[in-house]
mmCIF file of C-alpha atoms and ligand atoms in Angstrom:
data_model
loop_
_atom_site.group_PDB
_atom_site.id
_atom_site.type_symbol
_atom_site.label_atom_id
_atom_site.label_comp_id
_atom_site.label_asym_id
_atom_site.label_seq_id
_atom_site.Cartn_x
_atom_site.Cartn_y
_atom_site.Cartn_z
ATOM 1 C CA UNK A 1 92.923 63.699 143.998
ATOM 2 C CA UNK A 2 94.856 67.192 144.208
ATOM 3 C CA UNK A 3 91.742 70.084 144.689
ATOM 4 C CA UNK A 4 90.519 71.879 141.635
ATOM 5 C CA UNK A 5 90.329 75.069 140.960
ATOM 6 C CA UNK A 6 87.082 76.975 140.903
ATOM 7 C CA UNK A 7 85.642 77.070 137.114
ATOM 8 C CA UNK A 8 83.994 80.250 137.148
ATOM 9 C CA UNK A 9 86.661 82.286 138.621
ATOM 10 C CA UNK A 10 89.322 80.980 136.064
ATOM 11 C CA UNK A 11 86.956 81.789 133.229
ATOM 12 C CA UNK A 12 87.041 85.908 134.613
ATOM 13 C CA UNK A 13 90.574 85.410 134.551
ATOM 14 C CA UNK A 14 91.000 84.221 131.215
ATOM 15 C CA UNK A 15 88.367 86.748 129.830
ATOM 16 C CA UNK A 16 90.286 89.473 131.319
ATOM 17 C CA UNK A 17 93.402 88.209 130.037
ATOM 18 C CA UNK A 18 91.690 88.388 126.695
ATOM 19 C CA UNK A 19 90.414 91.183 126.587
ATOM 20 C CA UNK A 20 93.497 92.991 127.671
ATOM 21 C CA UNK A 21 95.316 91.056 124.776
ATOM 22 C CA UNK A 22 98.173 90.398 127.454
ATOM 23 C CA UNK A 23 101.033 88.195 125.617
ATOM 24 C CA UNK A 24 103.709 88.211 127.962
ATOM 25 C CA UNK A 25 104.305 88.171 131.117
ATOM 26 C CA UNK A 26 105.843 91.127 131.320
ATOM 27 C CA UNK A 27 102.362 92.982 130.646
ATOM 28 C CA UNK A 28 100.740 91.508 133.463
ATOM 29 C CA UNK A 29 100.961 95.042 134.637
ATOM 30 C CA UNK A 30 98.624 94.533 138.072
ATOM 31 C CA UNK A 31 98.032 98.358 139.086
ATOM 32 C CA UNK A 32 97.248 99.444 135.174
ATOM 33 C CA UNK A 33 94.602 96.030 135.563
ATOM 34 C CA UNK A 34 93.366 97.592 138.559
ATOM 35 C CA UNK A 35 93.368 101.053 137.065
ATOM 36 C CA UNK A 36 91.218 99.590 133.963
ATOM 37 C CA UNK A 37 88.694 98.334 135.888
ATOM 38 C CA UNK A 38 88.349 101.627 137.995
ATOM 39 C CA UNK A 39 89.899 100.010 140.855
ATOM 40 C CA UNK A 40 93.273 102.142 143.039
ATOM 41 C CA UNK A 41 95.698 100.124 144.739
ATOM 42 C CA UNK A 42 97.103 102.299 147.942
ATOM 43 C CA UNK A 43 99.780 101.364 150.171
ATOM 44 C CA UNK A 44 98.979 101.039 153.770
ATOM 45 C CA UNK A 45 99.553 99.999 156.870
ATOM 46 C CA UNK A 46 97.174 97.758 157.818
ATOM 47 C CA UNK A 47 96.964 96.288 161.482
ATOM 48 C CA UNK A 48 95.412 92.122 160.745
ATOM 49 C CA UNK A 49 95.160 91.978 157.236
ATOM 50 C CA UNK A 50 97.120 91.685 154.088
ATOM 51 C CA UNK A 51 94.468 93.380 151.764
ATOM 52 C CA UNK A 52 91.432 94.962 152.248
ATOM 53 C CA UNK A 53 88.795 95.874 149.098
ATOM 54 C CA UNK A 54 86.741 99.042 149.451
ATOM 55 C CA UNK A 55 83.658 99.284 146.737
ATOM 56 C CA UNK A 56 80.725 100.702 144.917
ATOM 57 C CA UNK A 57 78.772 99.217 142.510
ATOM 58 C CA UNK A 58 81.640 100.697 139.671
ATOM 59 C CA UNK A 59 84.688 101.725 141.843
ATOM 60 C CA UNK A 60 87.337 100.214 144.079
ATOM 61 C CA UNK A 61 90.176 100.807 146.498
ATOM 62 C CA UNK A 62 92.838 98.130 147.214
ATOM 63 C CA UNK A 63 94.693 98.679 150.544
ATOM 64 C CA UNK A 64 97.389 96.885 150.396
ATOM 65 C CA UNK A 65 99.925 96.797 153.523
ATOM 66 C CA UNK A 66 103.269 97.449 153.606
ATOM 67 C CA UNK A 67 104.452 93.998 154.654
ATOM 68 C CA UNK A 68 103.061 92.720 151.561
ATOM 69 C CA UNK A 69 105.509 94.983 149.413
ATOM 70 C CA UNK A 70 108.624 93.585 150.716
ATOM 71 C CA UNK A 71 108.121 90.875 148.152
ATOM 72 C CA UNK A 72 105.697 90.183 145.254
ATOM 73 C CA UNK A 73 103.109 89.480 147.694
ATOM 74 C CA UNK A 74 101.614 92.220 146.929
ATOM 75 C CA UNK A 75 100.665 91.998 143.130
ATOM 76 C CA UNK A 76 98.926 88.267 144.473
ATOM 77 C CA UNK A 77 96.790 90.809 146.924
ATOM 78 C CA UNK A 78 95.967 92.798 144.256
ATOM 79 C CA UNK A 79 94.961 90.225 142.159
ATOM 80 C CA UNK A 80 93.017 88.741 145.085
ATOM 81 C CA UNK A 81 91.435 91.640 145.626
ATOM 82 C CA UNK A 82 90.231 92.458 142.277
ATOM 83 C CA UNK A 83 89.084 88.515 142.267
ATOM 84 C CA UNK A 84 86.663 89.463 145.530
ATOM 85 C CA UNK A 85 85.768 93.087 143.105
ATOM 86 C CA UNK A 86 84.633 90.785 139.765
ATOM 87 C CA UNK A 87 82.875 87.563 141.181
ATOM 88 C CA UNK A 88 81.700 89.136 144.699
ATOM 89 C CA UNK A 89 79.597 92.066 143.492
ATOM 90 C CA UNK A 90 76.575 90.853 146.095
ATOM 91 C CA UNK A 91 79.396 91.581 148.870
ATOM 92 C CA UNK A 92 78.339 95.289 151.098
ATOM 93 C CA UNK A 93 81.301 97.936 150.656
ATOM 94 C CA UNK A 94 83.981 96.049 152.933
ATOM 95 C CA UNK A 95 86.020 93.011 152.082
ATOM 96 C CA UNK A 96 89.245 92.246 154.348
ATOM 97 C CA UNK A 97 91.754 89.296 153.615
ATOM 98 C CA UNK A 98 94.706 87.993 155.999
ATOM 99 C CA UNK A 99 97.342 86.031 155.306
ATOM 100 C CA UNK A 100 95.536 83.338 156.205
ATOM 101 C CA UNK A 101 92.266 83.751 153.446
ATOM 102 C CA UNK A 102 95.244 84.741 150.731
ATOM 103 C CA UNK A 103 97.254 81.514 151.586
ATOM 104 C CA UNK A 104 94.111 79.431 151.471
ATOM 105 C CA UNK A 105 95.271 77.356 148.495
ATOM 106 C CA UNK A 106 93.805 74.059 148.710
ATOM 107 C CA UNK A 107 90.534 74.619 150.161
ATOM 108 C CA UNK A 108 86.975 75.779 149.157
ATOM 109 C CA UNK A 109 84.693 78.715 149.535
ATOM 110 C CA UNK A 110 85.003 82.539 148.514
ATOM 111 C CA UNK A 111 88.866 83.203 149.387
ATOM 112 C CA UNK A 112 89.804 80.087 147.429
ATOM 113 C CA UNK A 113 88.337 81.790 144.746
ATOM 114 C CA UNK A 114 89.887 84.612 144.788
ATOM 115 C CA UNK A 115 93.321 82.953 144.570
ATOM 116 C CA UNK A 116 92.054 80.967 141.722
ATOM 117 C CA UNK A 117 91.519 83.832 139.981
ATOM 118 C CA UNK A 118 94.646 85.517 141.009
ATOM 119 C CA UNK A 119 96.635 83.086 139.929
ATOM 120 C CA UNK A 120 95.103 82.447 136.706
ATOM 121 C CA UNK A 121 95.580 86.308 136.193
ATOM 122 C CA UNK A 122 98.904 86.857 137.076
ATOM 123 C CA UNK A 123 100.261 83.351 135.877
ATOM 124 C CA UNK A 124 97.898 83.103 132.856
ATOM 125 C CA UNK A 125 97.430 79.401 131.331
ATOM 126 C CA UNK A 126 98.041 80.359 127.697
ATOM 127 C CA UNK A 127 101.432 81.604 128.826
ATOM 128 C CA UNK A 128 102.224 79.089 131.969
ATOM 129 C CA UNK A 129 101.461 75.775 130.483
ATOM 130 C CA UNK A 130 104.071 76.109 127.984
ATOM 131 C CA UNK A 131 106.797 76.832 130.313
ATOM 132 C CA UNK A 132 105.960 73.876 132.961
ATOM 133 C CA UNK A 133 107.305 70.611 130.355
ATOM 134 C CA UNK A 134 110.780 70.121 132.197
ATOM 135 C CA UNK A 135 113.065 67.782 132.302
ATOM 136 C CA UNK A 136 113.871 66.674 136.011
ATOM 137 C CA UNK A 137 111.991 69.243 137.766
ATOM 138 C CA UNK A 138 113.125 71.138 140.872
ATOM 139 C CA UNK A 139 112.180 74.712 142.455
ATOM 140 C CA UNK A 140 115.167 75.970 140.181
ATOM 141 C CA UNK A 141 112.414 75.921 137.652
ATOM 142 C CA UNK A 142 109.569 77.199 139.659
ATOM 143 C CA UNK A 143 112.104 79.816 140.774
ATOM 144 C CA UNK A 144 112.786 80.734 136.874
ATOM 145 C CA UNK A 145 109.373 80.797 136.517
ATOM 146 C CA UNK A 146 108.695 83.190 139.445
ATOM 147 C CA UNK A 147 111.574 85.590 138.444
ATOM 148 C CA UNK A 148 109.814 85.847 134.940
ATOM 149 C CA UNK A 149 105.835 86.436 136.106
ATOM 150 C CA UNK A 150 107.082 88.403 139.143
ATOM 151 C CA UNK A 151 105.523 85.964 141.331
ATOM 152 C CA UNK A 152 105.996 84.062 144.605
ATOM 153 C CA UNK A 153 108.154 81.035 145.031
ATOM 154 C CA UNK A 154 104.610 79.121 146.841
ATOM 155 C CA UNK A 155 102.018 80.440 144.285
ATOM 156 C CA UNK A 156 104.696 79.710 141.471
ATOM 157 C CA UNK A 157 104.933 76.286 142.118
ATOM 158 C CA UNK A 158 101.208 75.449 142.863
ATOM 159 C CA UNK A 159 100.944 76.778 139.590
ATOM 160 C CA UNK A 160 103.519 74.638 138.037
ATOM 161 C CA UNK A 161 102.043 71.300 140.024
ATOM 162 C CA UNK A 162 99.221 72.085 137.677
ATOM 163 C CA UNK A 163 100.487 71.636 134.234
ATOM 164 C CA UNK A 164 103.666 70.092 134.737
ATOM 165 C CA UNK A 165 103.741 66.421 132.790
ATOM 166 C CA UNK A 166 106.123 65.391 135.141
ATOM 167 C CA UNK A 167 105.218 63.296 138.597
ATOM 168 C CA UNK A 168 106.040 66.255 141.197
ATOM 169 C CA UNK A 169 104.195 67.507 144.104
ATOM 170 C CA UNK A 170 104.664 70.285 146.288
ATOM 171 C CA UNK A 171 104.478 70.377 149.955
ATOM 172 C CA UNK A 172 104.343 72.773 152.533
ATOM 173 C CA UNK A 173 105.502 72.336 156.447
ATOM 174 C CA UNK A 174 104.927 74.462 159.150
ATOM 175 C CA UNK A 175 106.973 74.017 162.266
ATOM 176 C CA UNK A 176 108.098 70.500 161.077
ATOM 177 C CA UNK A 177 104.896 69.383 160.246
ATOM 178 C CA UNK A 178 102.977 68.953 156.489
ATOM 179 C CA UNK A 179 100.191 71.576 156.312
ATOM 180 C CA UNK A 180 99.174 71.311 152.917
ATOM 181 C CA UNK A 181 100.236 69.813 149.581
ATOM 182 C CA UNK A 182 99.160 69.149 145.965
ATOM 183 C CA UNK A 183 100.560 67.311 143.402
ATOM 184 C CA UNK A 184 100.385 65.870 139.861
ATOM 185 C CA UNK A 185 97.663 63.102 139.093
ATOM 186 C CA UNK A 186 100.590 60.919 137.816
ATOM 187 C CA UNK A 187 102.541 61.646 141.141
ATOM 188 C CA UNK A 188 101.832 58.064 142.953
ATOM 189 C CA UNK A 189 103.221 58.417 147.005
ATOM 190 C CA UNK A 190 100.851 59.143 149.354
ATOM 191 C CA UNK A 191 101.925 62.081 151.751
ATOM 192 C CA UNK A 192 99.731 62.672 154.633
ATOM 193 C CA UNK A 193 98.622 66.207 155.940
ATOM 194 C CA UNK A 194 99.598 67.069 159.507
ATOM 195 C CA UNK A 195 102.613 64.255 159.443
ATOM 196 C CA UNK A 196 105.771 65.506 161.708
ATOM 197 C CA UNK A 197 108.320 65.236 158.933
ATOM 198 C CA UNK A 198 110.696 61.956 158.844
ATOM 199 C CA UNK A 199 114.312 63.453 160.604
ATOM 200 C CA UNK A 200 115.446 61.805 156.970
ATOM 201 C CA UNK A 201 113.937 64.846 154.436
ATOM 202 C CA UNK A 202 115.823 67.448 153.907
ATOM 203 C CA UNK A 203 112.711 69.588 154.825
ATOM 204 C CA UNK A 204 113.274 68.143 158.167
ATOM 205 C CA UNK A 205 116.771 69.276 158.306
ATOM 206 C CA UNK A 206 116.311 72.738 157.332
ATOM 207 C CA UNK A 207 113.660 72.436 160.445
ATOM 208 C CA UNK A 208 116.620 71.157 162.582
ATOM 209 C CA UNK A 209 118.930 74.130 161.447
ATOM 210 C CA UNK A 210 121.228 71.665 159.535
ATOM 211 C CA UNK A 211 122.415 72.967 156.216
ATOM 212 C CA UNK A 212 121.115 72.231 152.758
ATOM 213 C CA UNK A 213 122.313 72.103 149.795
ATOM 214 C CA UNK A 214 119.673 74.311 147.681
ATOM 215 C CA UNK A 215 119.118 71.382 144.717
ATOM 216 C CA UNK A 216 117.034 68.211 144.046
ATOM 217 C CA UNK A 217 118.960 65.205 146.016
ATOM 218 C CA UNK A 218 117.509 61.866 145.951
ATOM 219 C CA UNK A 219 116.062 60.558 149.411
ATOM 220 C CA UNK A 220 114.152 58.027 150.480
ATOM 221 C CA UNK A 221 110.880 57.850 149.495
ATOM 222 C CA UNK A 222 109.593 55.768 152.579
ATOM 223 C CA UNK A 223 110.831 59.424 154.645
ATOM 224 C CA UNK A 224 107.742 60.749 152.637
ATOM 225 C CA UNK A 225 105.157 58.255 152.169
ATOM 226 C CA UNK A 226 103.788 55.399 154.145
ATOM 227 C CA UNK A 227 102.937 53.458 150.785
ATOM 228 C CA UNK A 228 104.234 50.042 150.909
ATOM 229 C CA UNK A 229 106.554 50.305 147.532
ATOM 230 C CA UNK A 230 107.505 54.004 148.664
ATOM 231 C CA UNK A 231 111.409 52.796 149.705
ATOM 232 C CA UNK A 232 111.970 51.059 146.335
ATOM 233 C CA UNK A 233 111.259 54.119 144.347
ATOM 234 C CA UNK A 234 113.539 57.133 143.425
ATOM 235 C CA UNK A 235 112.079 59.974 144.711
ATOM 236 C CA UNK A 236 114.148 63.542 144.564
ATOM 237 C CA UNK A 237 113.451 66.326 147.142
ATOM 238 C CA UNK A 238 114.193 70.096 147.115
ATOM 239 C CA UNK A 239 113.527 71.963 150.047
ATOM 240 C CA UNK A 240 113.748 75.864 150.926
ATOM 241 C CA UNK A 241 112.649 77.734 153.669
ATOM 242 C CA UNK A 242 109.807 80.283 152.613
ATOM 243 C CA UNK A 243 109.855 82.069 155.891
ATOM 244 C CA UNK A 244 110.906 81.736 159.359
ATOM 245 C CA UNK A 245 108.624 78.718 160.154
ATOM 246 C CA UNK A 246 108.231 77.704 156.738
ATOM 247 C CA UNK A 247 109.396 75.588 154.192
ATOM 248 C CA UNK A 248 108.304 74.393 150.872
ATOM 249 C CA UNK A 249 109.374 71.494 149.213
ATOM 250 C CA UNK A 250 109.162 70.281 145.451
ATOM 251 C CA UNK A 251 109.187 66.173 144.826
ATOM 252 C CA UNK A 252 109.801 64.490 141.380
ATOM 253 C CA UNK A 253 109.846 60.968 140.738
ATOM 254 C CA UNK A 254 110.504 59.373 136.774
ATOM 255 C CA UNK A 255 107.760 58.393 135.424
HETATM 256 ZN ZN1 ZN B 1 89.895 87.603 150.145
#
C-alpha cells in the first residue's frame, strides 16, 4: 500500500492554514508564513545542503541556497524548514537538509515529516482535493496544478496521487532505473522499485535520448508490471525528464 503521510505533521499544517485563513493559493505567501512565525528566509550559498534552519526557542533563520531559487524549490525548503522549526522544537540550534532529506518522499523518520508538512502547507487539502477529480489524467494536469500553487512538477504530482479518484501512479527513475513510486489504492499493476526500465516505456526512451512526445500514449502495461493480466490492460504513460538523470512519469489506467 502507497506510504502515508505522517498525522501529526499534517495536522500543524492544516492548523496553520487555518489560522492564517489562507483561501487560495495564491496566498500561500511562504516568506510572509515564515515572517509570522518570527522565522527569516536568507539567500545563500550553501556548499552540501539545500536548506539549513538556525533557531532559538522563538526565532529562526532559513538559509536557503541559491540553486534552490532557480525553480520553486525553494518555497518547498522553506516550508521544510519551518516543518523541522514547528514539530522539532527538542532539536539544538542547527538543522541542515540536502537534497537528499528534502526528496525523501516515501520514507519514514524526521525529514519525511517535514515534507509532509510542507506539502500539506503549500498544497493545502481544502484547496488540492478539489482540483485532483480529472478526467484521463496526465502531468498536463499536475503541471496546471503546479503553475497555480507555484510548486514543483515531483511534489505536485505526489500530491495529486493522493486525492486523485482516478487509478494513476507516479514513478520516478534515476539513470534508467525505478527509485521510488506511489500510487492510488485503486491503481492495480505492480511496479517494482530498483527495476531497469523495459526499452518499451517511454521513460526508457527519454533515458535512451529518443524523442517524446510530451502527452499520455498508451503502452504496454506488461513494460511496467510483472502482474500476470498486466499486457491485457490499457495502461497510458507520460514521461518527462525532471533533471539531467531524472525522469518522472505519471500512469492512468480506466477504472
Ligand atoms: Zn530537513
Amino acid at each position: 500500500m502507497p506510504r502515508s503521510p505522517h498525522p501529526a505533521a499534517v495536522a500543524s499544517a492544516k492548523e496553520l492554514v487555518a489560522r492564517l485563513r489562507i483561501r487560495h493559493p495564491r496566498e500561500i505567501d511562504i516568506e510572509l508564513i515564515a515572517a509570522d512565525l518570527r522565522i527569516l528566509v536568507r539567500k545563500m550559498s550553501l556548499q552540501h545542503e539545500e536548506g539549513r534552519l538556525l533557531r532559538t526557542a522563538t526565532h529562526g533563520i532559513v538559509n536557503v541556497s541559491h540553486d534552490a531559487y532557480k525553480s520553486n524549490k525553494w518555497r518547498f525548503v522553506v516550508a521544510h524548514e519551518i516543518g523541522h522549526f514547528i514539530r522539532h522544537p527538542e532539536n539544538d540550534n542547527y538543522e541542515a537538509c540536502t537534497r537528499g532529506d528534502l526528496s525523501n518522499y516515501t520514507g519514514t523518520g524526521r525529514e519525511a515529516e517535514a515534507n509532509d508538512f510542507a506539502s500539506e502547507l503549500l498544497m493545502p487539502e481544502v484547496l488540492f482535493k478539489k482540483r485532483c477529480d480529472r478526467n484521463r489524467p496526465s502531468l498536463r494536469d499536475v503541471g496546471e496544478l503546479a503553475e497555480e500553487f507555484s510548486t514543483s512538477l515531483t511534489a505536485t504530482a505526489l500530491r495529486f496521487i493522493r486525492f486523485a479518484p482516478e487509478p494513476c501512479a507516479v514513478v520516478h527513475s534515476t539513470n534508467g532505473s525505478v527509485d521510488w513510486l506511489d500510487w492510488t489504492p485503486n491503481f492495480r499493476p505492480g511496479i517494482r522499485k530498483r527495476t531497469k526500465l523495459d526499452g518499451r516505456t517511454y521513460a526508457g526512451d527519454l533515458f535512451a535520448g529518443k524523442a517524446v512526445d510530451d502527452r499520455s500514449s498508451q503502452v504496454d502495461g506488461d513494460a511496467w508490471s510483472d502482474s500476470p493480466w498486466a499486457a491485457d490492460m490499457d495502461l497510458f504513460e507520460h514521461s518527462r525528464k525532471v533533471g539531467p538523470n531524472s525522469v518522472l512519469t505519471f500512469l492512468w489506467h480506466k477504472a
